[in-house]
mmCIF file of C-alpha atoms and ligand atoms in Angstrom:
data_model
loop_
_atom_site.group_PDB
_atom_site.id
_atom_site.type_symbol
_atom_site.label_atom_id
_atom_site.label_comp_id
_atom_site.label_asym_id
_atom_site.label_seq_id
_atom_site.Cartn_x
_atom_site.Cartn_y
_atom_site.Cartn_z
ATOM 1 C CA MET A 2 114.837 19.923 27.415
ATOM 2 C CA LEU A 3 113.606 23.597 26.045
ATOM 3 C CA CYS A 4 110.000 24.505 27.956
ATOM 4 C CA ASP A 5 107.830 26.889 25.229
ATOM 5 C CA TYR A 6 105.928 29.443 27.601
ATOM 6 C CA HIS A 7 103.762 30.511 25.113
ATOM 7 C CA VAL A 8 101.258 28.742 22.777
ATOM 8 C CA HIS A 9 97.804 28.957 21.886
ATOM 9 C CA SER A 10 94.704 26.914 21.068
ATOM 10 C CA ASP A 11 91.312 27.151 20.118
ATOM 11 C CA PHE A 12 90.799 28.616 23.608
ATOM 12 C CA SER A 13 92.018 32.023 21.755
ATOM 13 C CA HIS A 14 89.849 33.860 18.920
ATOM 14 C CA ASP A 15 92.190 33.552 16.803
ATOM 15 C CA CYS A 16 93.769 30.148 16.946
ATOM 16 C CA SER A 17 91.794 27.185 15.463
ATOM 17 C CA THR A 18 94.239 24.398 17.018
ATOM 18 C CA SER A 19 93.691 21.683 19.523
ATOM 19 C CA MET A 20 95.413 21.511 22.556
ATOM 20 C CA GLU A 21 95.868 17.876 21.807
ATOM 21 C CA ASP A 22 97.744 18.912 18.504
ATOM 22 C CA VAL A 23 99.850 20.816 20.578
ATOM 23 C CA CYS A 24 100.826 18.490 23.331
ATOM 24 C CA GLU A 25 101.249 16.231 20.802
ATOM 25 C CA MET A 26 103.726 18.230 18.374
ATOM 26 C CA ALA A 27 105.344 19.225 21.300
ATOM 27 C CA VAL A 28 106.211 16.135 22.596
ATOM 28 C CA ARG A 29 107.342 15.150 19.084
ATOM 29 C CA LYS A 30 109.651 17.795 19.231
ATOM 30 C CA GLY A 31 111.374 16.744 22.885
ATOM 31 C CA LEU A 32 110.185 19.771 24.586
ATOM 32 C CA SER A 33 109.709 18.990 28.460
ATOM 33 C CA LYS A 34 107.252 21.847 28.809
ATOM 34 C CA ILE A 35 104.553 23.811 27.507
ATOM 35 C CA CYS A 36 102.539 26.749 28.662
ATOM 36 C CA PHE A 37 99.002 27.766 27.398
ATOM 37 C CA THR A 38 98.670 31.238 27.016
ATOM 38 C CA GLU A 39 95.255 32.352 25.592
ATOM 39 C CA HIS A 40 93.947 35.667 25.153
ATOM 40 C CA LEU A 41 92.365 37.515 27.527
ATOM 41 C CA ASP A 42 91.154 40.453 26.549
ATOM 42 C CA PHE A 43 89.367 43.627 28.666
ATOM 43 C CA ASP A 44 89.088 45.880 25.456
ATOM 44 C CA ARG A 45 85.436 45.685 23.199
ATOM 45 C CA ARG A 46 86.872 46.985 20.619
ATOM 46 C CA ASP A 47 89.418 43.900 20.389
ATOM 47 C CA GLU A 48 88.290 41.248 18.238
ATOM 48 C CA GLY A 49 89.149 38.792 21.325
ATOM 49 C CA TRP A 50 86.654 40.466 23.438
ATOM 50 C CA ARG A 51 84.922 37.808 25.513
ATOM 51 C CA TYR A 52 85.740 35.201 23.828
ATOM 52 C CA PHE A 53 87.680 33.296 26.400
ATOM 53 C CA LYS A 54 85.745 30.732 28.788
ATOM 54 C CA PRO A 55 88.162 30.384 31.551
ATOM 55 C CA GLU A 56 86.135 27.835 33.273
ATOM 56 C CA LYS A 57 85.842 25.626 30.569
ATOM 57 C CA TYR A 58 89.557 26.094 29.388
ATOM 58 C CA LEU A 59 91.073 25.401 32.865
ATOM 59 C CA SER A 60 88.430 21.884 33.292
ATOM 60 C CA ARG A 61 89.582 21.089 29.235
ATOM 61 C CA ALA A 62 93.621 21.664 30.671
ATOM 62 C CA GLU A 63 93.480 19.137 33.470
ATOM 63 C CA LYS A 64 92.491 17.012 30.993
ATOM 64 C CA TYR A 65 95.777 17.111 29.275
ATOM 65 C CA LYS A 66 97.800 17.609 32.203
ATOM 66 C CA GLU A 67 96.665 14.260 33.560
ATOM 67 C CA ALA A 68 96.843 12.648 29.781
ATOM 68 C CA TYR A 69 100.905 13.835 29.497
ATOM 69 C CA LYS A 70 101.842 13.427 33.272
ATOM 70 C CA GLY A 71 105.585 12.155 33.007
ATOM 71 C CA GLU A 72 105.961 13.218 29.376
ATOM 72 C CA LEU A 73 105.326 16.995 28.726
ATOM 73 C CA SER A 74 104.633 19.245 31.535
ATOM 74 C CA VAL A 75 101.441 20.929 30.927
ATOM 75 C CA SER A 76 100.468 24.766 32.533
ATOM 76 C CA ALA A 77 97.164 26.708 31.611
ATOM 77 C CA GLY A 78 97.809 30.465 31.298
ATOM 78 C CA VAL A 79 96.843 33.247 29.546
ATOM 79 C CA GLU A 80 97.739 36.451 27.545
ATOM 80 C CA VAL A 81 96.163 39.547 29.015
ATOM 81 C CA THR A 82 95.897 42.476 27.034
ATOM 82 C CA TYR A 83 97.102 45.172 29.175
ATOM 83 C CA GLN A 84 96.017 48.758 29.227
ATOM 84 C CA SER A 85 96.486 50.691 32.287
ATOM 85 C CA VAL A 86 92.739 51.795 32.036
ATOM 86 C CA TYR A 87 91.636 48.154 32.629
ATOM 87 C CA ALA A 88 94.481 47.432 35.382
ATOM 88 C CA SER A 89 91.611 46.611 38.297
ATOM 89 C CA GLU A 90 89.100 44.718 36.209
ATOM 90 C CA ILE A 91 92.199 41.934 35.154
ATOM 91 C CA ALA A 92 93.211 42.219 38.711
ATOM 92 C CA GLU A 93 89.312 41.305 39.568
ATOM 93 C CA PHE A 94 89.612 38.418 36.935
ATOM 94 C CA LEU A 95 92.946 37.311 37.572
ATOM 95 C CA GLU A 96 92.298 37.001 41.396
ATOM 96 C CA LEU A 97 88.574 34.912 39.958
ATOM 97 C CA HIS A 98 90.354 32.301 38.227
ATOM 98 C CA LYS A 99 93.662 30.607 38.972
ATOM 99 C CA PHE A 100 95.505 30.600 36.554
ATOM 100 C CA ASP A 101 99.127 28.803 36.523
ATOM 101 C CA TYR A 102 100.721 31.467 34.679
ATOM 102 C CA VAL A 103 100.021 35.226 33.116
ATOM 103 C CA THR A 104 101.957 36.690 30.692
ATOM 104 C CA GLY A 105 101.289 40.462 29.574
ATOM 105 C CA ALA A 106 100.807 42.277 26.557
ATOM 106 C CA VAL A 107 100.577 45.389 25.335
ATOM 107 C CA HIS A 108 98.471 44.635 21.757
ATOM 108 C CA MET A 109 96.792 48.001 22.407
ATOM 109 C CA VAL A 110 97.235 51.500 23.276
ATOM 110 C CA ASN A 111 94.553 54.009 23.757
ATOM 111 C CA HIS A 112 92.247 51.355 22.558
ATOM 112 C CA THR A 113 93.922 50.658 19.523
ATOM 113 C CA ILE A 114 95.845 47.753 18.303
ATOM 114 C CA VAL A 115 99.423 48.646 18.201
ATOM 115 C CA GLY A 116 100.602 47.611 14.722
ATOM 116 C CA SER A 117 97.293 48.346 12.913
ATOM 117 C CA PRO A 118 97.925 50.775 10.215
ATOM 118 C CA GLY A 119 95.759 53.062 12.400
ATOM 119 C CA TYR A 120 97.901 53.205 15.372
ATOM 120 C CA PHE A 121 100.299 55.041 13.488
ATOM 121 C CA VAL A 122 98.337 57.215 11.421
ATOM 122 C CA GLY A 123 99.459 60.951 12.116
ATOM 123 C CA LYS A 124 101.565 60.260 15.078
ATOM 124 C CA LEU A 125 105.107 60.825 15.040
ATOM 125 C CA GLU A 126 107.431 57.929 16.520
ATOM 126 C CA ASP A 127 107.992 59.620 19.634
ATOM 127 C CA GLU A 128 104.548 59.828 20.086
ATOM 128 C CA ALA A 129 103.637 56.056 18.597
ATOM 129 C CA TYR A 130 106.958 54.781 20.441
ATOM 130 C CA GLY A 131 106.186 57.122 23.691
ATOM 131 C CA GLU A 132 103.150 55.582 24.374
ATOM 132 C CA TYR A 133 103.477 51.835 23.561
ATOM 133 C CA TRP A 134 106.487 52.480 26.308
ATOM 134 C CA SER A 135 105.077 53.906 28.669
ATOM 135 C CA GLU A 136 101.896 51.497 28.738
ATOM 136 C CA LEU A 137 104.655 48.459 29.038
ATOM 137 C CA LEU A 138 106.399 50.129 32.094
ATOM 138 C CA SER A 139 102.544 50.574 34.067
ATOM 139 C CA MET A 140 102.463 46.753 32.865
ATOM 140 C CA VAL A 141 105.686 45.795 34.684
ATOM 141 C CA GLN A 142 104.999 48.232 37.580
ATOM 142 C CA SER A 143 101.075 46.595 37.675
ATOM 143 C CA GLY A 144 102.517 43.475 39.549
ATOM 144 C CA LEU A 145 99.607 42.017 37.413
ATOM 145 C CA VAL A 146 101.861 39.950 34.961
ATOM 146 C CA ARG A 147 104.661 36.802 35.573
ATOM 147 C CA THR A 148 106.131 37.461 32.074
ATOM 148 C CA VAL A 149 106.629 39.946 29.595
ATOM 149 C CA ALA A 150 105.496 39.488 25.882
ATOM 150 C CA HIS A 151 106.936 40.210 22.574
ATOM 151 C CA MET A 152 108.555 43.722 24.721
ATOM 152 C CA ASP A 153 108.881 45.587 21.058
ATOM 153 C CA TYR A 154 105.969 43.958 19.491
ATOM 154 C CA ILE A 155 105.401 47.625 18.178
ATOM 155 C CA LYS A 156 108.180 47.064 15.527
ATOM 156 C CA ASN A 157 105.759 45.134 13.633
ATOM 157 C CA HIS A 158 104.583 47.283 11.262
ATOM 158 C CA ARG A 159 106.730 50.231 12.169
ATOM 159 C CA PRO A 160 105.817 52.577 8.781
ATOM 160 C CA THR A 161 108.473 53.864 6.739
ATOM 161 C CA GLN A 162 108.767 57.431 7.372
ATOM 162 C CA TYR A 163 109.617 56.951 10.544
ATOM 163 C CA GLY A 164 113.407 55.143 9.139
ATOM 164 C CA PRO A 165 115.175 52.359 10.598
ATOM 165 C CA PHE A 166 114.860 51.865 14.405
ATOM 166 C CA ILE A 167 117.525 53.485 16.633
ATOM 167 C CA GLN A 168 117.689 51.976 19.949
ATOM 168 C CA GLU A 169 119.966 55.226 21.530
ATOM 169 C CA ARG A 170 117.139 57.039 21.031
ATOM 170 C CA TRP A 171 114.880 55.146 23.291
ATOM 171 C CA GLN A 172 117.408 54.211 25.570
ATOM 172 C CA ASP A 173 115.841 55.941 28.619
ATOM 173 C CA GLU A 174 112.789 54.268 28.097
ATOM 174 C CA LEU A 175 114.656 51.190 27.490
ATOM 175 C CA VAL A 176 116.255 50.946 30.603
ATOM 176 C CA GLN A 177 113.599 51.582 32.857
ATOM 177 C CA ILE A 178 111.420 49.189 31.515
ATOM 178 C CA LEU A 179 114.345 46.529 31.716
ATOM 179 C CA GLU A 180 115.490 47.824 35.313
ATOM 180 C CA CYS A 181 111.822 47.794 36.478
ATOM 181 C CA ILE A 182 111.806 44.073 35.032
ATOM 182 C CA ILE A 183 114.874 42.813 36.639
ATOM 183 C CA GLU A 184 113.932 44.596 40.250
ATOM 184 C CA ARG A 185 110.755 42.782 40.345
ATOM 185 C CA GLU A 186 111.691 39.732 38.879
ATOM 186 C CA VAL A 187 109.214 39.481 35.909
ATOM 187 C CA LEU A 188 110.257 37.413 33.348
ATOM 188 C CA LEU A 189 111.424 38.622 30.134
ATOM 189 C CA GLU A 190 110.091 36.225 27.207
ATOM 190 C CA VAL A 191 111.886 36.393 23.793
ATOM 191 C CA ASN A 192 109.732 35.126 21.628
ATOM 192 C CA THR A 193 110.321 33.727 18.165
ATOM 193 C CA SER A 194 107.131 34.462 16.407
ATOM 194 C CA ALA A 195 109.173 37.500 14.690
ATOM 195 C CA LEU A 196 111.526 35.460 13.423
ATOM 196 C CA ARG A 197 108.662 33.731 11.122
ATOM 197 C CA ARG A 198 107.464 36.702 10.516
ATOM 198 C CA GLY A 199 111.005 37.368 8.641
ATOM 199 C CA LEU A 200 112.211 40.317 11.396
ATOM 200 C CA GLY A 201 115.472 38.961 11.355
ATOM 201 C CA ALA A 202 115.560 38.781 14.966
ATOM 202 C CA PRO A 203 113.269 37.518 17.887
ATOM 203 C CA TYR A 204 110.910 40.191 20.011
ATOM 204 C CA PRO A 205 112.374 41.828 21.954
ATOM 205 C CA SER A 206 115.632 42.426 19.445
ATOM 206 C CA TRP A 207 118.961 41.268 20.182
ATOM 207 C CA ASP A 208 120.261 44.778 20.959
ATOM 208 C CA ILE A 209 117.570 45.190 23.905
ATOM 209 C CA ILE A 210 118.314 41.875 25.055
ATOM 210 C CA ARG A 211 121.938 42.570 25.417
ATOM 211 C CA LEU A 212 120.842 45.576 27.361
ATOM 212 C CA TYR A 213 119.010 43.684 29.768
ATOM 213 C CA ARG A 214 122.051 41.431 30.229
ATOM 214 C CA TYR A 215 124.235 44.486 30.384
ATOM 215 C CA LEU A 216 121.978 45.915 32.929
ATOM 216 C CA GLY A 217 121.804 42.798 35.001
ATOM 217 C CA GLY A 218 119.470 40.611 33.551
ATOM 218 C CA ASN A 219 120.377 36.632 33.965
ATOM 219 C CA GLU A 220 117.751 34.700 32.774
ATOM 220 C CA VAL A 221 114.946 35.273 29.984
ATOM 221 C CA ILE A 222 112.450 32.541 28.894
ATOM 222 C CA LEU A 223 111.287 31.187 25.454
ATOM 223 C CA GLY A 224 107.804 31.829 23.221
ATOM 224 C CA SER A 225 106.882 30.317 20.038
ATOM 225 C CA ASP A 226 103.342 32.395 20.172
ATOM 226 C CA ALA A 227 102.081 29.396 18.189
ATOM 227 C CA HIS A 228 98.760 29.536 16.913
ATOM 228 C CA PHE A 229 99.505 26.499 14.772
ATOM 229 C CA ALA A 230 101.051 23.152 15.549
ATOM 230 C CA GLU A 231 104.056 22.977 13.511
ATOM 231 C CA ASP A 232 105.544 26.271 15.139
ATOM 232 C CA VAL A 233 105.415 25.165 18.455
ATOM 233 C CA GLY A 234 109.084 25.363 19.522
ATOM 234 C CA ALA A 235 110.050 26.780 16.813
ATOM 235 C CA HIS A 236 113.302 28.521 16.324
ATOM 236 C CA PHE A 237 114.122 26.935 19.708
ATOM 237 C CA ALA A 238 117.198 25.556 19.496
ATOM 238 C CA ASP A 239 119.060 28.397 17.487
ATOM 239 C CA VAL A 240 118.043 31.456 19.590
ATOM 240 C CA SER A 241 119.316 29.190 22.997
ATOM 241 C CA VAL A 242 122.089 28.926 21.721
ATOM 242 C CA GLU A 243 122.941 32.680 21.324
ATOM 243 C CA LEU A 244 121.414 33.515 24.125
ATOM 244 C CA SER A 245 123.786 31.408 26.475
ATOM 245 C CA SER A 246 126.662 32.595 24.545
ATOM 246 C CA MET A 247 125.303 35.920 26.003
ATOM 247 C CA GLY A 248 125.266 34.506 29.355
ATOM 248 C CA LEU A 249 121.963 34.213 29.738
ATOM 249 C CA VAL A 250 119.784 31.131 31.129
ATOM 250 C CA VAL A 251 116.963 29.870 29.353
ATOM 251 C CA GLY A 252 114.262 28.451 30.942
ATOM 252 C CA ALA A 253 112.847 28.929 34.028
ATOM 253 C CA GLN A 254 110.896 25.865 35.201
ATOM 254 C CA THR A 255 107.972 27.723 37.634
HETATM 255 ZN ZN1 ZN B 5 100.444 38.778 21.793
HETATM 256 ZN ZN1 ZN B 6 100.343 35.132 21.627
#
Protein backbone atom coordinates (compact mmCIF):
# COMPACT_ATOMS: atom_id res chain seq x y z
CA MET A 1 0.00 0.00 0.00
CA LEU A 2 1.63 3.21 -1.13
CA CYS A 3 1.44 6.67 0.38
CA ASP A 4 1.58 9.95 -1.52
CA TYR A 5 3.32 12.53 0.63
CA HIS A 6 3.05 15.45 -1.75
CA VAL A 7 -0.30 16.52 -3.19
CA HIS A 8 -1.88 19.93 -3.67
CA SER A 9 -5.45 21.16 -3.59
CA ASP A 10 -7.11 24.50 -4.21
CA PHE A 11 -5.59 25.75 -0.96
CA SER A 12 -2.45 26.24 -3.07
CA HIS A 13 -2.30 29.28 -5.36
CA ASP A 14 -1.35 27.20 -8.39
CA CYS A 15 -3.96 24.47 -8.08
CA SER A 16 -7.72 24.37 -8.57
CA THR A 17 -8.42 20.74 -7.66
CA SER A 18 -10.72 20.13 -4.69
CA MET A 19 -9.59 18.07 -1.73
CA GLU A 20 -12.46 15.74 -2.39
CA ASP A 21 -11.34 14.99 -5.95
CA VAL A 22 -7.81 14.27 -4.71
CA CYS A 23 -9.10 11.91 -2.00
CA GLU A 24 -11.41 10.11 -4.42
CA MET A 25 -8.59 9.54 -6.87
CA ALA A 26 -6.28 8.28 -4.12
CA VAL A 27 -8.88 5.70 -3.10
CA ARG A 28 -9.42 4.69 -6.72
CA LYS A 29 -5.69 4.20 -7.19
CA GLY A 30 -5.48 2.10 -4.05
CA LEU A 31 -3.25 4.41 -2.01
CA SER A 32 -3.36 3.99 1.75
CA LYS A 33 -2.42 7.55 2.61
CA ILE A 34 -2.16 11.02 1.16
CA CYS A 35 -0.64 14.10 2.62
CA PHE A 36 -1.75 17.50 1.40
CA THR A 37 1.26 19.79 1.14
CA GLU A 38 -0.07 23.23 0.31
CA HIS A 39 2.30 26.00 -0.73
CA LEU A 40 3.40 28.24 2.09
CA ASP A 41 5.35 31.20 0.79
CA PHE A 42 7.04 33.99 2.70
CA ASP A 43 8.55 36.07 -0.08
CA ARG A 44 6.40 38.88 -1.44
CA ARG A 45 7.85 38.26 -4.89
CA ASP A 46 6.41 34.76 -4.79
CA GLU A 47 3.10 34.30 -6.58
CA GLY A 48 1.75 32.37 -3.64
CA TRP A 49 2.57 35.04 -1.09
CA ARG A 50 -0.26 35.36 1.45
CA TYR A 51 -2.55 33.11 -0.57
CA PHE A 52 -2.60 30.25 1.92
CA LYS A 53 -5.27 30.38 4.66
CA PRO A 54 -4.22 28.01 7.43
CA GLU A 55 -7.33 28.02 9.64
CA LYS A 56 -9.70 27.35 6.79
CA TYR A 57 -7.34 24.70 5.43
CA LEU A 58 -6.99 22.80 8.69
CA SER A 59 -10.72 22.75 9.28
CA ARG A 60 -11.45 21.57 5.73
CA ALA A 61 -8.81 18.85 6.03
CA GLU A 62 -10.45 17.70 9.27
CA LYS A 63 -13.64 17.11 7.32
CA TYR A 64 -11.89 14.78 4.88
CA LYS A 65 -9.91 13.00 7.58
CA GLU A 66 -13.25 12.06 9.09
CA ALA A 67 -15.00 11.31 5.81
CA TYR A 68 -12.33 8.83 4.67
CA LYS A 69 -11.61 7.20 7.99
CA GLY A 70 -10.85 3.52 7.57
CA GLU A 71 -10.48 3.93 3.82
CA LEU A 72 -7.72 6.49 3.33
CA SER A 73 -5.48 8.22 5.81
CA VAL A 74 -5.44 11.97 5.12
CA SER A 75 -2.83 14.34 6.54
CA ALA A 76 -2.77 18.12 6.42
CA GLY A 77 0.71 19.39 5.67
CA VAL A 78 2.44 22.29 3.99
CA GLU A 79 5.22 22.70 1.46
CA VAL A 80 7.31 25.58 2.75
CA THR A 81 9.26 27.61 0.25
CA TYR A 82 12.42 27.85 2.30
CA GLN A 83 14.83 30.76 2.10
CA SER A 84 17.22 31.21 4.98
CA VAL A 85 16.31 34.90 5.33
CA TYR A 86 12.78 33.84 6.32
CA ALA A 87 13.79 31.06 8.72
CA SER A 88 12.51 32.80 11.83
CA GLU A 89 9.23 33.81 10.16
CA ILE A 90 8.76 30.22 9.02
CA ALA A 91 9.49 28.90 12.51
CA GLU A 92 6.96 31.31 14.00
CA PHE A 93 4.27 30.33 11.53
CA LEU A 94 4.83 26.62 12.09
CA GLU A 95 4.69 27.15 15.82
CA LEU A 96 1.38 28.96 15.51
CA HIS A 97 -0.32 26.45 13.21
CA LYS A 98 -0.05 22.78 13.92
CA PHE A 99 0.30 20.93 10.65
CA ASP A 100 0.62 17.16 10.47
CA TYR A 101 3.62 17.41 8.23
CA VAL A 102 6.07 19.93 6.79
CA THR A 103 7.97 19.38 3.61
CA GLY A 104 10.57 21.91 2.56
CA ALA A 105 11.44 23.08 -0.92
CA VAL A 106 13.99 25.50 -2.26
CA HIS A 107 11.86 27.15 -4.93
CA MET A 108 13.64 30.48 -4.59
CA VAL A 109 17.20 31.63 -4.08
CA ASN A 110 17.96 35.30 -3.44
CA HIS A 111 14.28 36.09 -4.05
CA THR A 112 14.30 34.60 -7.54
CA ILE A 113 12.42 31.51 -8.64
CA VAL A 114 14.93 28.74 -9.28
CA GLY A 115 14.46 27.57 -12.80
CA SER A 116 12.87 30.76 -14.06
CA PRO A 117 14.91 32.14 -16.95
CA GLY A 118 15.90 35.07 -14.75
CA TYR A 119 17.58 32.84 -12.20
CA PHE A 120 20.34 31.71 -14.53
CA VAL A 121 20.94 34.95 -16.43
CA GLY A 122 24.51 36.16 -16.06
CA LYS A 123 25.46 33.24 -13.81
CA LEU A 124 27.94 30.48 -14.38
CA GLU A 125 26.93 27.02 -13.20
CA ASP A 126 29.15 27.41 -10.14
CA GLU A 127 27.13 30.32 -8.88
CA ALA A 128 23.64 29.17 -9.90
CA TYR A 129 24.05 25.66 -8.47
CA GLY A 130 26.36 26.62 -5.62
CA GLU A 131 23.81 29.01 -4.15
CA TYR A 132 21.02 26.49 -4.59
CA TRP A 133 22.87 23.67 -2.79
CA SER A 134 23.87 25.98 0.00
CA GLU A 135 20.27 27.06 0.57
CA LEU A 136 19.19 23.43 0.51
CA LEU A 137 21.79 22.55 3.16
CA SER A 138 20.63 25.45 5.27
CA MET A 139 17.06 24.15 5.02
CA VAL A 140 18.06 20.68 6.23
CA GLN A 141 20.12 22.17 9.04
CA SER A 142 17.30 24.49 10.10
CA GLY A 143 15.33 21.64 11.64
CA LEU A 144 12.15 23.22 10.28
CA VAL A 145 11.24 20.56 7.75
CA ARG A 146 10.44 16.87 8.01
CA THR A 147 11.19 16.17 4.37
CA VAL A 148 13.25 17.51 1.51
CA ALA A 149 11.01 17.94 -1.52
CA HIS A 150 12.31 17.58 -5.10
CA MET A 151 15.95 17.88 -4.07
CA ASP A 152 17.42 18.63 -7.49
CA TYR A 153 14.58 20.84 -8.67
CA ILE A 154 17.16 23.19 -10.15
CA LYS A 155 17.74 20.71 -13.00
CA ASN A 156 14.37 21.74 -14.39
CA HIS A 157 15.47 24.56 -16.65
CA ARG A 158 19.17 23.93 -16.87
CA PRO A 159 20.57 26.30 -19.51
CA THR A 160 21.98 24.45 -22.50
CA GLN A 161 25.23 26.42 -22.36
CA TYR A 162 26.07 24.66 -19.07
CA GLY A 163 26.25 21.37 -20.94
CA PRO A 164 25.17 18.11 -19.28
CA PHE A 165 24.99 17.92 -15.50
CA ILE A 166 28.08 16.21 -14.12
CA GLN A 167 27.39 14.97 -10.65
CA GLU A 168 31.06 14.57 -9.70
CA ARG A 169 31.44 18.31 -9.96
CA TRP A 170 28.98 18.70 -7.08
CA GLN A 171 29.94 15.61 -5.16
CA ASP A 172 31.13 17.43 -2.01
CA GLU A 173 27.96 19.52 -1.75
CA LEU A 174 25.68 16.55 -2.42
CA VAL A 175 27.46 14.37 0.11
CA GLN A 176 27.23 17.11 2.71
CA ILE A 177 23.48 17.58 2.14
CA LEU A 178 22.72 13.85 2.07
CA GLU A 179 24.80 13.16 5.16
CA CYS A 180 22.97 15.92 6.96
CA ILE A 181 19.62 14.43 5.86
CA ILE A 182 20.65 11.04 7.23
CA GLU A 183 22.13 12.38 10.44
CA ARG A 184 19.13 14.53 11.27
CA GLU A 185 16.65 11.86 10.21
CA VAL A 186 15.03 14.15 7.68
CA LEU A 187 13.17 12.22 5.01
CA LEU A 188 14.24 12.26 1.41
CA GLU A 189 11.33 12.59 -0.99
CA VAL A 190 11.40 10.90 -4.35
CA ASN A 191 9.20 13.22 -6.37
CA THR A 192 7.71 11.73 -9.51
CA SER A 193 6.60 15.00 -11.11
CA ALA A 194 9.91 15.15 -12.97
CA LEU A 195 8.81 12.03 -14.87
CA ARG A 196 5.63 13.81 -15.97
CA ARG A 197 7.80 16.67 -17.17
CA GLY A 198 9.68 14.23 -19.35
CA LEU A 199 12.97 14.54 -17.46
CA GLY A 200 13.41 10.75 -17.55
CA ALA A 201 14.10 10.41 -13.82
CA PRO A 202 12.45 11.59 -10.63
CA TYR A 203 13.69 14.37 -8.37
CA PRO A 204 16.32 13.67 -7.22
CA SER A 205 17.99 11.76 -10.03
CA TRP A 206 18.72 8.05 -9.70
CA ASP A 207 22.40 8.85 -9.26
CA ILE A 208 21.70 11.08 -6.28
CA ILE A 209 19.39 8.45 -4.80
CA ARG A 210 22.16 5.86 -5.25
CA LEU A 211 24.58 8.18 -3.48
CA TYR A 212 22.09 8.57 -0.63
CA ARG A 213 21.89 4.78 -0.33
CA TYR A 214 25.68 4.46 -0.49
CA LEU A 215 26.04 6.97 2.37
CA GLY A 216 23.71 4.90 4.53
CA GLY A 217 20.26 6.24 3.70
CA ASN A 218 17.65 3.54 4.27
CA GLU A 219 14.32 5.06 3.54
CA VAL A 220 12.60 7.40 1.13
CA ILE A 221 9.05 8.59 0.73
CA LEU A 222 7.13 9.13 -2.47
CA GLY A 223 5.46 12.32 -3.60
CA SER A 224 3.63 12.91 -6.85
CA ASP A 225 3.40 16.69 -6.43
CA ALA A 226 0.00 16.34 -8.07
CA HIS A 227 -1.81 19.55 -8.92
CA PHE A 228 -4.47 17.58 -10.84
CA ALA A 229 -6.36 14.63 -9.40
CA GLU A 230 -5.24 12.24 -12.15
CA ASP A 231 -1.59 12.73 -11.15
CA VAL A 232 -2.03 11.46 -7.59
CA GLY A 233 0.28 8.50 -7.09
CA ALA A 234 1.54 8.74 -10.68
CA HIS A 235 4.51 6.45 -11.52
CA PHE A 236 4.61 5.10 -7.96
CA ALA A 237 4.52 1.43 -8.93
CA ASP A 238 7.55 1.58 -11.26
CA VAL A 239 9.54 3.92 -9.08
CA SER A 240 9.00 1.90 -5.92
CA VAL A 241 10.15 -1.28 -7.64
CA GLU A 242 13.33 0.51 -8.65
CA LEU A 243 13.85 1.93 -5.16
CA SER A 244 13.32 -1.45 -3.51
CA SER A 245 15.84 -3.01 -5.87
CA MET A 246 18.33 -0.44 -4.56
CA GLY A 247 17.62 -1.70 -1.04
CA LEU A 248 15.58 1.31 0.02
CA VAL A 249 12.44 1.14 2.11
CA VAL A 250 9.58 3.09 0.56
CA GLY A 251 6.99 4.50 2.80
CA ALA A 252 7.24 5.89 6.32
CA GLN A 253 3.83 5.66 7.86
CA THR A 254 4.50 8.60 10.15
ZN1 LIG B 1 7.61 22.36 -4.94
ZN1 LIG C 1 4.48 20.81 -4.51
